[in-house]
Amino acid sequence: DAFINPTPTTMVVLIAGISWHGVARLARAETLYMRDLEYVEAAHAVGAPPWLIALRHILPGTVQVVVVTATFLVADAILTIAGLSFLGLGLPPPAPNWGGMLSNAMQYMPSGNWWLVYPAGVVLTVTLVCLNLVGDALRLVVNPRLAQSSRSA
């Protein structure tokens, strides 16, 4: 709070700035894996230019993996913002956020109103579970071999 004014834009920029390295590492690993696949080597042997190989053969597979990972990262970002707001380091009080709602509800717990924690907590949990289920479904769509192996188990 001393260095920046917490606005939704600065929170998104800071969280994206912190979490981009994992996605970059994953994209690099997937690119290196796909570079050694037979159809990529065949395209290279035929004489296709490197930019065409990257655009047609490597980029589509890499983008699929990054999109699936992005759904999980959105859930992580929501949880991070909620956690920071719960601790008082997030968005200021006029801005609605689940962490701030949970923090405000905690004030009423000693007076016996423990149930005030549930609305924000349940909505946050349901949102995070739904985003993770969407990411898992995208992962199964992108990689059908995973779907076959999960059915046989």
mmCIF file of N, CA and C in Angstrom, residues 11-149:
data_model
loop_
_atom_site.group_PDB
_atom_site.id
_atom_site.type_symbol
_atom_site.label_atom_id
_atom_site.label_comp_id
_atom_site.label_asym_id
_atom_site.label_seq_id
_atom_site.Cartn_x
_atom_site.Cartn_y
_atom_site.Cartn_z
ATOM 1 N N MET A 11 -3.574 -4.526 -9.538
ATOM 2 C CA MET A 11 -3.578 -5.889 -8.991
ATOM 3 C C MET A 11 -3.395 -6.922 -10.110
ATOM 4 N N VAL A 12 -4.104 -6.723 -11.218
ATOM 5 C CA VAL A 12 -3.991 -7.654 -12.345
ATOM 6 C C VAL A 12 -2.589 -7.619 -12.927
ATOM 7 N N VAL A 13 -2.034 -6.423 -13.090
ATOM 8 C CA VAL A 13 -0.685 -6.295 -13.650
ATOM 9 C C VAL A 13 0.350 -6.948 -12.734
ATOM 10 N N LEU A 14 0.227 -6.727 -11.425
ATOM 11 C CA LEU A 14 1.179 -7.324 -10.488
ATOM 12 C C LEU A 14 1.079 -8.846 -10.454
ATOM 13 N N ILE A 15 -0.122 -9.362 -10.429
ATOM 14 C CA ILE A 15 -0.281 -10.827 -10.391
ATOM 15 C C ILE A 15 0.178 -11.444 -11.706
ATOM 16 N N ALA A 16 -0.134 -10.808 -12.824
ATOM 17 C CA ALA A 16 0.343 -11.317 -14.117
ATOM 18 C C ALA A 16 1.867 -11.233 -14.196
ATOM 19 N N GLY A 17 2.442 -10.170 -13.651
ATOM 20 C CA GLY A 17 3.893 -10.026 -13.662
ATOM 21 C C GLY A 17 4.593 -11.060 -12.815
ATOM 22 N N ILE A 18 3.922 -11.529 -11.785
ATOM 23 C CA ILE A 18 4.519 -12.542 -10.917
ATOM 24 C C ILE A 18 4.351 -13.944 -11.492
ATOM 25 N N SER A 19 3.227 -14.198 -12.161
ATOM 26 C CA SER A 19 2.937 -15.582 -12.563
ATOM 27 C C SER A 19 3.243 -15.900 -14.022
ATOM 28 N N TRP A 20 3.781 -14.990 -14.793
ATOM 29 C CA TRP A 20 4.032 -15.267 -16.199
ATOM 30 C C TRP A 20 5.169 -16.262 -16.406
ATOM 31 N N HIS A 21 6.114 -16.321 -15.491
ATOM 32 C CA HIS A 21 7.288 -17.165 -15.705
ATOM 33 C C HIS A 21 6.936 -18.649 -15.764
ATOM 34 N N GLY A 22 5.943 -19.083 -15.033
ATOM 35 C CA GLY A 22 5.525 -20.481 -15.088
ATOM 36 C C GLY A 22 4.949 -20.840 -16.443
ATOM 37 N N VAL A 23 4.156 -19.940 -17.000
ATOM 38 C CA VAL A 23 3.578 -20.170 -18.324
ATOM 39 C C VAL A 23 4.672 -20.143 -19.383
ATOM 40 N N ALA A 24 5.616 -19.243 -19.249
ATOM 41 C CA ALA A 24 6.714 -19.172 -20.217
ATOM 42 C C ALA A 24 7.560 -20.440 -20.183
ATOM 43 N N ARG A 25 7.823 -20.947 -18.986
ATOM 44 C CA ARG A 25 8.589 -22.191 -18.868
ATOM 45 C C ARG A 25 7.841 -23.367 -19.486
ATOM 46 N N LEU A 26 6.529 -23.399 -19.252
ATOM 47 C CA LEU A 26 5.711 -24.468 -19.822
ATOM 48 C C LEU A 26 5.677 -24.378 -21.347
ATOM 49 N N ALA A 27 5.524 -23.173 -21.881
ATOM 50 C CA ALA A 27 5.514 -22.996 -23.333
ATOM 51 C C ALA A 27 6.859 -23.388 -23.938
ATOM 52 N N ARG A 28 7.935 -23.051 -23.270
ATOM 53 C CA ARG A 28 9.260 -23.429 -23.769
ATOM 54 C C ARG A 28 9.443 -24.942 -23.746
ATOM 55 N N ALA A 29 9.036 -25.576 -22.667
ATOM 56 C CA ALA A 29 9.167 -27.035 -22.569
ATOM 57 C C ALA A 29 8.334 -27.732 -23.637
ATOM 58 N N GLU A 30 7.122 -27.242 -23.861
ATOM 59 C CA GLU A 30 6.263 -27.848 -24.888
ATOM 60 C C GLU A 30 6.851 -27.632 -26.277
ATOM 61 N N THR A 31 7.428 -26.461 -26.511
ATOM 62 C CA THR A 31 8.063 -26.188 -27.798
ATOM 63 C C THR A 31 9.251 -27.111 -28.032
ATOM 64 N N LEU A 32 10.075 -27.295 -27.022
ATOM 65 C CA LEU A 32 11.221 -28.188 -27.163
ATOM 66 C C LEU A 32 10.780 -29.631 -27.385
ATOM 67 N N TYR A 33 9.695 -30.042 -26.726
ATOM 68 C CA TYR A 33 9.182 -31.394 -26.922
ATOM 69 C C TYR A 33 8.672 -31.565 -28.345
ATOM 70 N N MET A 34 7.884 -30.591 -28.806
ATOM 71 C CA MET A 34 7.277 -30.709 -30.135
ATOM 72 C C MET A 34 8.316 -30.578 -31.245
ATOM 73 N N ARG A 35 9.396 -29.893 -30.976
ATOM 74 C CA ARG A 35 10.450 -29.726 -31.972
ATOM 75 C C ARG A 35 11.041 -31.064 -32.397
ATOM 76 N N ASP A 36 11.034 -32.038 -31.485
ATOM 77 C CA ASP A 36 11.640 -33.339 -31.774
ATOM 78 C C ASP A 36 10.639 -34.383 -32.258
ATOM 79 N N LEU A 37 9.399 -34.010 -32.500
ATOM 80 C CA LEU A 37 8.415 -34.966 -33.000
ATOM 81 C C LEU A 37 8.684 -35.270 -34.465
ATOM 82 N N GLU A 38 8.245 -36.457 -34.890
ATOM 83 C CA GLU A 38 8.563 -36.927 -36.249
ATOM 84 C C GLU A 38 8.003 -36.029 -37.345
ATOM 85 N N TYR A 39 6.760 -35.560 -37.193
ATOM 86 C CA TYR A 39 6.190 -34.750 -38.263
ATOM 87 C C TYR A 39 6.864 -33.388 -38.375
ATOM 88 N N VAL A 40 7.420 -32.876 -37.287
ATOM 89 C CA VAL A 40 8.162 -31.621 -37.355
ATOM 90 C C VAL A 40 9.510 -31.856 -38.038
ATOM 91 N N GLU A 41 10.161 -32.968 -37.698
ATOM 92 C CA GLU A 41 11.414 -33.310 -38.372
ATOM 93 C C GLU A 41 11.184 -33.583 -39.849
ATOM 94 N N ALA A 42 10.039 -34.199 -40.191
ATOM 95 C CA ALA A 42 9.726 -34.460 -41.591
ATOM 96 C C ALA A 42 9.515 -33.150 -42.349
ATOM 97 N N ALA A 43 8.835 -32.205 -41.743
ATOM 98 C CA ALA A 43 8.633 -30.906 -42.391
ATOM 99 C C ALA A 43 9.966 -30.202 -42.601
ATOM 100 N N HIS A 44 10.854 -30.337 -41.624
ATOM 101 C CA HIS A 44 12.184 -29.746 -41.759
ATOM 102 C C HIS A 44 12.968 -30.438 -42.870
ATOM 103 N N ALA A 45 12.853 -31.760 -42.952
ATOM 104 C CA ALA A 45 13.581 -32.518 -43.982
ATOM 105 C C ALA A 45 13.079 -32.195 -45.380
ATOM 106 N N VAL A 46 11.802 -31.894 -45.496
ATOM 107 C CA VAL A 46 11.232 -31.550 -46.797
ATOM 108 C C VAL A 46 11.702 -30.184 -47.255
ATOM 109 N N GLY A 47 12.151 -29.365 -46.317
ATOM 110 C CA GLY A 47 12.664 -28.052 -46.669
ATOM 111 C C GLY A 47 11.746 -26.905 -46.303
ATOM 112 N N ALA A 48 10.787 -27.149 -45.422
ATOM 113 C CA ALA A 48 9.905 -26.061 -44.990
ATOM 114 C C ALA A 48 10.711 -25.052 -44.187
ATOM 115 N N PRO A 49 10.444 -23.766 -44.387
ATOM 116 C CA PRO A 49 11.184 -22.758 -43.623
ATOM 117 C C PRO A 49 10.844 -22.846 -42.124
ATOM 118 N N PRO A 50 11.786 -22.471 -41.264
ATOM 119 C CA PRO A 50 11.558 -22.572 -39.815
ATOM 120 C C PRO A 50 10.332 -21.811 -39.328
ATOM 121 N N TRP A 51 10.059 -20.641 -39.903
ATOM 122 C CA TRP A 51 8.898 -19.874 -39.462
ATOM 123 C C TRP A 51 7.596 -20.601 -39.777
ATOM 124 N N LEU A 52 7.562 -21.322 -40.904
ATOM 125 C CA LEU A 52 6.362 -22.066 -41.268
ATOM 126 C C LEU A 52 6.175 -23.287 -40.358
ATOM 127 N N ILE A 53 7.263 -23.945 -40.037
ATOM 128 C CA ILE A 53 7.205 -25.086 -39.113
ATOM 129 C C ILE A 53 6.702 -24.609 -37.748
ATOM 130 N N ALA A 54 7.236 -23.496 -37.289
ATOM 131 C CA ALA A 54 6.811 -22.966 -35.995
ATOM 132 C C ALA A 54 5.340 -22.570 -36.024
ATOM 133 N N LEU A 55 4.904 -21.934 -37.096
ATOM 134 C CA LEU A 55 3.532 -21.439 -37.193
ATOM 135 C C LEU A 55 2.517 -22.563 -37.367
ATOM 136 N N ARG A 56 2.846 -23.557 -38.189
ATOM 137 C CA ARG A 56 1.892 -24.614 -38.505
ATOM 138 C C ARG A 56 1.934 -25.805 -37.574
ATOM 139 N N HIS A 57 3.094 -26.146 -37.084
ATOM 140 C CA HIS A 57 3.225 -27.403 -36.345
ATOM 141 C C HIS A 57 3.456 -27.214 -34.839
ATOM 142 N N ILE A 58 4.251 -26.245 -34.474
ATOM 143 C CA ILE A 58 4.615 -26.104 -33.064
ATOM 144 C C ILE A 58 3.660 -25.175 -32.318
ATOM 145 N N LEU A 59 3.311 -24.047 -32.900
ATOM 146 C CA LEU A 59 2.468 -23.060 -32.208
ATOM 147 C C LEU A 59 1.093 -23.595 -31.801
ATOM 148 N N PRO A 60 0.367 -24.331 -32.664
ATOM 149 C CA PRO A 60 -0.954 -24.816 -32.232
ATOM 150 C C PRO A 60 -0.903 -25.708 -30.985
ATOM 151 N N GLY A 61 0.061 -26.587 -30.904
ATOM 152 C CA GLY A 61 0.177 -27.441 -29.720
ATOM 153 C C GLY A 61 0.586 -26.676 -28.488
ATOM 154 N N THR A 62 1.440 -25.700 -28.652
ATOM 155 C CA THR A 62 1.887 -24.898 -27.530
ATOM 156 C C THR A 62 0.758 -24.007 -27.017
ATOM 157 N N VAL A 63 -0.018 -23.423 -27.918
ATOM 158 C CA VAL A 63 -1.124 -22.556 -27.522
ATOM 159 C C VAL A 63 -2.169 -23.353 -26.750
ATOM 160 N N GLN A 64 -2.422 -24.573 -27.158
ATOM 161 C CA GLN A 64 -3.403 -25.397 -26.446
ATOM 162 C C GLN A 64 -2.997 -25.602 -24.994
ATOM 163 N N VAL A 65 -1.743 -25.909 -24.770
ATOM 164 C CA VAL A 65 -1.261 -26.140 -23.411
ATOM 165 C C VAL A 65 -1.318 -24.854 -22.591
ATOM 166 N N VAL A 66 -0.978 -23.743 -23.200
ATOM 167 C CA VAL A 66 -0.994 -22.460 -22.489
ATOM 168 C C VAL A 66 -2.425 -22.047 -22.139
ATOM 169 N N VAL A 67 -3.379 -22.290 -23.024
ATOM 170 C CA VAL A 67 -4.775 -21.937 -22.742
ATOM 171 C C VAL A 67 -5.307 -22.756 -21.569
ATOM 172 N N VAL A 68 -4.998 -24.034 -21.531
ATOM 173 C CA VAL A 68 -5.428 -24.877 -20.421
ATOM 174 C C VAL A 68 -4.797 -24.384 -19.115
ATOM 175 N N THR A 69 -3.535 -24.066 -19.158
ATOM 176 C CA THR A 69 -2.857 -23.578 -17.957
ATOM 177 C C THR A 69 -3.427 -22.234 -17.518
ATOM 178 N N ALA A 70 -3.842 -21.412 -18.461
ATOM 179 C CA ALA A 70 -4.396 -20.095 -18.129
ATOM 180 C C ALA A 70 -5.663 -20.213 -17.295
ATOM 181 N N THR A 71 -6.480 -21.238 -17.541
ATOM 182 C CA THR A 71 -7.690 -21.385 -16.729
ATOM 183 C C THR A 71 -7.338 -21.661 -15.274
ATOM 184 N N PHE A 72 -6.295 -22.446 -15.055
ATOM 185 C CA PHE A 72 -5.862 -22.700 -13.686
ATOM 186 C C PHE A 72 -5.249 -21.446 -13.063
ATOM 187 N N LEU A 73 -4.550 -20.656 -13.866
ATOM 188 C CA LEU A 73 -3.942 -19.431 -13.353
ATOM 189 C C LEU A 73 -4.978 -18.365 -13.013
ATOM 190 N N VAL A 74 -6.097 -18.353 -13.722
ATOM 191 C CA VAL A 74 -7.167 -17.411 -13.387
ATOM 192 C C VAL A 74 -7.706 -17.736 -11.995
ATOM 193 N N ALA A 75 -7.890 -19.018 -11.712
ATOM 194 C CA ALA A 75 -8.341 -19.415 -10.377
ATOM 195 C C ALA A 75 -7.318 -19.013 -9.316
ATOM 196 N N ASP A 76 -6.040 -19.203 -9.618
ATOM 197 C CA ASP A 76 -4.997 -18.794 -8.678
ATOM 198 C C ASP A 76 -5.004 -17.285 -8.463
ATOM 199 N N ALA A 77 -5.228 -16.517 -9.527
ATOM 200 C CA ALA A 77 -5.242 -15.054 -9.412
ATOM 201 C C ALA A 77 -6.429 -14.585 -8.569
ATOM 202 N N ILE A 78 -7.583 -15.209 -8.761
ATOM 203 C CA ILE A 78 -8.755 -14.847 -7.954
ATOM 204 C C ILE A 78 -8.480 -15.140 -6.486
ATOM 205 N N LEU A 79 -7.892 -16.282 -6.215
ATOM 206 C CA LEU A 79 -7.579 -16.646 -4.835
ATOM 207 C C LEU A 79 -6.524 -15.711 -4.241
ATOM 208 N N THR A 80 -5.558 -15.304 -5.030
ATOM 209 C CA THR A 80 -4.529 -14.370 -4.557
ATOM 210 C C THR A 80 -5.134 -13.015 -4.209
ATOM 211 N N ILE A 81 -5.982 -12.503 -5.095
ATOM 212 C CA ILE A 81 -6.622 -11.212 -4.826
ATOM 213 C C ILE A 81 -7.522 -11.303 -3.598
ATOM 214 N N ALA A 82 -8.249 -12.403 -3.470
ATOM 215 C CA ALA A 82 -9.111 -12.578 -2.293
ATOM 216 C C ALA A 82 -8.271 -12.671 -1.018
ATOM 217 N N GLY A 83 -7.154 -13.379 -1.088
ATOM 218 C CA GLY A 83 -6.283 -13.496 0.083
ATOM 219 C C GLY A 83 -5.673 -12.169 0.482
ATOM 220 N N LEU A 84 -5.215 -11.407 -0.499
ATOM 221 C CA LEU A 84 -4.648 -10.095 -0.198
ATOM 222 C C LEU A 84 -5.710 -9.152 0.376
ATOM 223 N N SER A 85 -6.905 -9.214 -0.178
ATOM 224 C CA SER A 85 -7.981 -8.369 0.336
ATOM 225 C C SER A 85 -8.384 -8.792 1.736
ATOM 226 N N PHE A 86 -8.376 -10.085 2.006
ATOM 227 C CA PHE A 86 -8.695 -10.566 3.352
ATOM 228 C C PHE A 86 -7.702 -10.038 4.376
ATOM 229 N N LEU A 87 -6.435 -9.958 3.969
ATOM 230 C CA LEU A 87 -5.394 -9.451 4.864
ATOM 231 C C LEU A 87 -5.346 -7.923 4.932
ATOM 232 N N GLY A 88 -6.148 -7.258 4.104
ATOM 233 C CA GLY A 88 -6.167 -5.800 4.105
ATOM 234 C C GLY A 88 -5.169 -5.188 3.146
ATOM 235 N N LEU A 89 -4.570 -6.001 2.274
ATOM 236 C CA LEU A 89 -3.580 -5.502 1.324
ATOM 237 C C LEU A 89 -4.131 -5.384 -0.091
ATOM 238 N N GLY A 90 -5.401 -5.655 -0.254
ATOM 239 C CA GLY A 90 -5.996 -5.649 -1.582
ATOM 240 C C GLY A 90 -6.690 -4.352 -1.909
ATOM 241 N N LEU A 91 -7.803 -4.490 -2.599
ATOM 242 C CA LEU A 91 -8.558 -3.330 -3.045
ATOM 243 C C LEU A 91 -9.197 -2.612 -1.860
ATOM 244 N N PRO A 92 -9.305 -1.279 -1.921
ATOM 245 C CA PRO A 92 -9.915 -0.537 -0.810
ATOM 246 C C PRO A 92 -11.405 -0.882 -0.654
ATOM 247 N N PRO A 93 -11.977 -0.640 0.511
ATOM 248 C CA PRO A 93 -13.330 -1.074 0.843
ATOM 249 C C PRO A 93 -14.465 -0.733 -0.115
ATOM 250 N N PRO A 94 -14.519 0.364 -0.825
ATOM 251 C CA PRO A 94 -15.688 0.516 -1.704
ATOM 252 C C PRO A 94 -15.735 -0.527 -2.818
ATOM 253 N N ALA A 95 -14.590 -1.091 -3.183
ATOM 254 C CA ALA A 95 -14.559 -2.093 -4.251
ATOM 255 C C ALA A 95 -15.043 -3.434 -3.698
ATOM 256 N N PRO A 96 -16.004 -4.067 -4.378
ATOM 257 C CA PRO A 96 -16.473 -5.361 -3.895
ATOM 258 C C PRO A 96 -15.463 -6.460 -4.210
ATOM 259 N N ASN A 97 -15.111 -7.245 -3.213
ATOM 260 C CA ASN A 97 -14.242 -8.396 -3.430
ATOM 261 C C ASN A 97 -14.499 -9.411 -2.328
ATOM 262 N N TRP A 98 -14.298 -10.671 -2.657
ATOM 263 C CA TRP A 98 -14.649 -11.740 -1.735
ATOM 264 C C TRP A 98 -13.757 -11.752 -0.497
ATOM 265 N N GLY A 99 -12.517 -11.419 -0.646
ATOM 266 C CA GLY A 99 -11.626 -11.383 0.509
ATOM 267 C C GLY A 99 -12.033 -10.321 1.512
ATOM 268 N N GLY A 100 -12.416 -9.148 1.005
ATOM 269 C CA GLY A 100 -12.893 -8.091 1.885
ATOM 270 C C GLY A 100 -14.191 -8.478 2.575
ATOM 271 N N MET A 101 -15.068 -9.164 1.842
ATOM 272 C CA MET A 101 -16.325 -9.621 2.443
ATOM 273 C C MET A 101 -16.069 -10.639 3.550
ATOM 274 N N LEU A 102 -15.126 -11.544 3.309
ATOM 275 C CA LEU A 102 -14.783 -12.526 4.348
ATOM 276 C C LEU A 102 -14.167 -11.843 5.563
ATOM 277 N N SER A 103 -13.318 -10.875 5.320
ATOM 278 C CA SER A 103 -12.685 -10.148 6.419
ATOM 279 C C SER A 103 -13.717 -9.393 7.247
ATOM 280 N N ASN A 104 -14.673 -8.753 6.577
ATOM 281 C CA ASN A 104 -15.729 -8.038 7.301
ATOM 282 C C ASN A 104 -16.613 -9.006 8.075
ATOM 283 N N ALA A 105 -16.883 -10.166 7.499
ATOM 284 C CA ALA A 105 -17.735 -11.145 8.183
ATOM 285 C C ALA A 105 -17.046 -11.717 9.416
ATOM 286 N N MET A 106 -15.729 -11.764 9.426
ATOM 287 C CA MET A 106 -14.998 -12.300 10.581
ATOM 288 C C MET A 106 -15.209 -11.437 11.825
ATOM 289 N N GLN A 107 -15.528 -10.168 11.655
ATOM 290 C CA GLN A 107 -15.772 -9.286 12.794
ATOM 291 C C GLN A 107 -16.985 -9.722 13.609
ATOM 292 N N TYR A 108 -17.932 -10.366 12.947
ATOM 293 C CA TYR A 108 -19.188 -10.732 13.602
ATOM 294 C C TYR A 108 -19.156 -12.139 14.202
ATOM 295 N N MET A 109 -18.078 -12.867 14.023
ATOM 296 C CA MET A 109 -18.007 -14.227 14.555
ATOM 297 C C MET A 109 -18.067 -14.275 16.083
ATOM 298 N N PRO A 110 -17.391 -13.396 16.817
ATOM 299 C CA PRO A 110 -17.478 -13.473 18.283
ATOM 300 C C PRO A 110 -18.889 -13.243 18.824
ATOM 301 N N SER A 111 -19.724 -12.507 18.083
ATOM 302 C CA SER A 111 -21.081 -12.241 18.559
ATOM 303 C C SER A 111 -22.057 -13.357 18.192
ATOM 304 N N GLY A 112 -21.549 -14.441 17.612
ATOM 305 C CA GLY A 112 -22.395 -15.582 17.295
ATOM 306 C C GLY A 112 -22.948 -15.587 15.888
ATOM 307 N N ASN A 113 -22.549 -14.642 15.069
ATOM 308 C CA ASN A 113 -23.022 -14.600 13.683
ATOM 309 C C ASN A 113 -21.989 -15.221 12.743
ATOM 310 N N TRP A 114 -21.610 -16.453 13.034
ATOM 311 C CA TRP A 114 -20.597 -17.163 12.249
ATOM 312 C C TRP A 114 -21.064 -17.450 10.832
ATOM 313 N N TRP A 115 -22.357 -17.514 10.640
ATOM 314 C CA TRP A 115 -22.901 -17.853 9.334
ATOM 315 C C TRP A 115 -22.678 -16.765 8.292
ATOM 316 N N LEU A 116 -22.288 -15.556 8.696
ATOM 317 C CA LEU A 116 -22.036 -14.473 7.736
ATOM 318 C C LEU A 116 -20.806 -14.736 6.870
ATOM 319 N N VAL A 117 -19.977 -15.695 7.281
ATOM 320 C CA VAL A 117 -18.787 -16.042 6.505
ATOM 321 C C VAL A 117 -19.173 -16.859 5.266
ATOM 322 N N TYR A 118 -20.263 -17.581 5.342
ATOM 323 C CA TYR A 118 -20.608 -18.524 4.285
ATOM 324 C C TYR A 118 -20.916 -17.928 2.917
ATOM 325 N N PRO A 119 -21.678 -16.840 2.773
ATOM 326 C CA PRO A 119 -21.983 -16.378 1.411
ATOM 327 C C PRO A 119 -20.739 -16.121 0.560
ATOM 328 N N ALA A 120 -19.811 -15.319 1.051
ATOM 329 C CA ALA A 120 -18.608 -15.026 0.260
ATOM 330 C C ALA A 120 -17.721 -16.260 0.145
ATOM 331 N N GLY A 121 -17.615 -17.035 1.214
ATOM 332 C CA GLY A 121 -16.774 -18.231 1.181
ATOM 333 C C GLY A 121 -17.279 -19.280 0.219
ATOM 334 N N VAL A 122 -18.591 -19.492 0.197
ATOM 335 C CA VAL A 122 -19.173 -20.493 -0.707
ATOM 336 C C VAL A 122 -19.051 -20.051 -2.159
ATOM 337 N N VAL A 123 -19.346 -18.783 -2.429
ATOM 338 C CA VAL A 123 -19.253 -18.291 -3.808
ATOM 339 C C VAL A 123 -17.804 -18.352 -4.303
ATOM 340 N N LEU A 124 -16.865 -17.987 -3.464
ATOM 341 C CA LEU A 124 -15.450 -18.063 -3.843
ATOM 342 C C LEU A 124 -15.047 -19.502 -4.119
ATOM 343 N N THR A 125 -15.442 -20.409 -3.255
ATOM 344 C CA THR A 125 -15.096 -21.822 -3.433
ATOM 345 C C THR A 125 -15.726 -22.391 -4.689
ATOM 346 N N VAL A 126 -16.991 -22.109 -4.925
ATOM 347 C CA VAL A 126 -17.672 -22.619 -6.116
ATOM 348 C C VAL A 126 -17.024 -22.070 -7.390
ATOM 349 N N THR A 127 -16.677 -20.795 -7.373
ATOM 350 C CA THR A 127 -16.016 -20.201 -8.542
ATOM 351 C C THR A 127 -14.686 -20.873 -8.827
ATOM 352 N N LEU A 128 -13.883 -21.088 -7.795
ATOM 353 C CA LEU A 128 -12.575 -21.718 -7.983
ATOM 354 C C LEU A 128 -12.715 -23.161 -8.444
ATOM 355 N N VAL A 129 -13.664 -23.889 -7.884
ATOM 356 C CA VAL A 129 -13.877 -25.280 -8.310
ATOM 357 C C VAL A 129 -14.342 -25.327 -9.763
ATOM 358 N N CYS A 130 -15.254 -24.426 -10.145
ATOM 359 C CA CYS A 130 -15.728 -24.396 -11.533
ATOM 360 C C CYS A 130 -14.607 -24.062 -12.514
ATOM 361 N N LEU A 131 -13.763 -23.101 -12.164
ATOM 362 C CA LEU A 131 -12.634 -22.779 -13.053
ATOM 363 C C LEU A 131 -11.679 -23.963 -13.178
ATOM 364 N N ASN A 132 -11.445 -24.672 -12.094
ATOM 365 C CA ASN A 132 -10.578 -25.849 -12.165
ATOM 366 C C ASN A 132 -11.221 -26.968 -12.970
ATOM 367 N N LEU A 133 -12.530 -27.132 -12.878
ATOM 368 C CA LEU A 133 -13.213 -28.141 -13.692
ATOM 369 C C LEU A 133 -13.169 -27.787 -15.171
ATOM 370 N N VAL A 134 -13.317 -26.490 -15.486
ATOM 371 C CA VAL A 134 -13.196 -26.057 -16.882
ATOM 372 C C VAL A 134 -11.788 -26.331 -17.396
ATOM 373 N N GLY A 135 -10.782 -26.024 -16.578
ATOM 374 C CA GLY A 135 -9.402 -26.304 -16.978
ATOM 375 C C GLY A 135 -9.151 -27.782 -17.173
ATOM 376 N N ASP A 136 -9.716 -28.611 -16.306
ATOM 377 C CA ASP A 136 -9.549 -30.055 -16.432
ATOM 378 C C ASP A 136 -10.254 -30.575 -17.679
ATOM 379 N N ALA A 137 -11.445 -30.057 -17.972
ATOM 380 C CA ALA A 137 -12.164 -30.463 -19.177
ATOM 381 C C ALA A 137 -11.406 -30.027 -20.431
ATOM 382 N N LEU A 138 -10.854 -28.817 -20.414
ATOM 383 C CA LEU A 138 -10.047 -28.367 -21.555
ATOM 384 C C LEU A 138 -8.814 -29.250 -21.739
ATOM 385 N N ARG A 139 -8.219 -29.659 -20.637
ATOM 386 C CA ARG A 139 -7.053 -30.532 -20.718
ATOM 387 C C ARG A 139 -7.414 -31.868 -21.366
ATOM 388 N N LEU A 140 -8.585 -32.406 -21.035
ATOM 389 C CA LEU A 140 -9.012 -33.663 -21.641
ATOM 390 C C LEU A 140 -9.363 -33.493 -23.113
ATOM 391 N N VAL A 141 -9.893 -32.332 -23.479
ATOM 392 C CA VAL A 141 -10.212 -32.077 -24.886
ATOM 393 C C VAL A 141 -8.933 -31.909 -25.699
ATOM 394 N N VAL A 142 -7.962 -31.202 -25.139
ATOM 395 C CA VAL A 142 -6.711 -30.945 -25.846
ATOM 396 C C VAL A 142 -5.899 -32.223 -26.000
ATOM 397 N N ASN A 143 -5.892 -33.060 -24.977
ATOM 398 C CA ASN A 143 -5.105 -34.287 -25.003
ATOM 399 C C ASN A 143 -6.027 -35.477 -24.826
ATOM 400 N N PRO A 144 -6.575 -36.026 -25.918
ATOM 401 C CA PRO A 144 -7.528 -37.134 -25.814
ATOM 402 C C PRO A 144 -6.928 -38.394 -25.179
ATOM 403 N N ARG A 145 -5.618 -38.544 -25.225
ATOM 404 C CA ARG A 145 -5.001 -39.728 -24.597
ATOM 405 C C ARG A 145 -5.255 -39.742 -23.099
ATOM 406 N N LEU A 146 -5.322 -38.570 -22.465
ATOM 407 C CA LEU A 146 -5.619 -38.510 -21.046
ATOM 408 C C LEU A 146 -7.030 -38.976 -20.756
ATOM 409 N N ALA A 147 -7.978 -38.639 -21.644
ATOM 410 C CA ALA A 147 -9.358 -39.064 -21.461
ATOM 411 C C ALA A 147 -9.474 -40.577 -21.564
ATOM 412 N N GLN A 148 -8.750 -41.179 -22.517
ATOM 413 C CA GLN A 148 -8.801 -42.630 -22.670
ATOM 414 C C GLN A 148 -8.189 -43.337 -21.482
ATOM 415 N N SER A 149 -7.086 -42.812 -20.951
ATOM 416 C CA SER A 149 -6.437 -43.456 -19.830
ATOM 417 C C SER A 149 -7.258 -43.305 -18.547
#
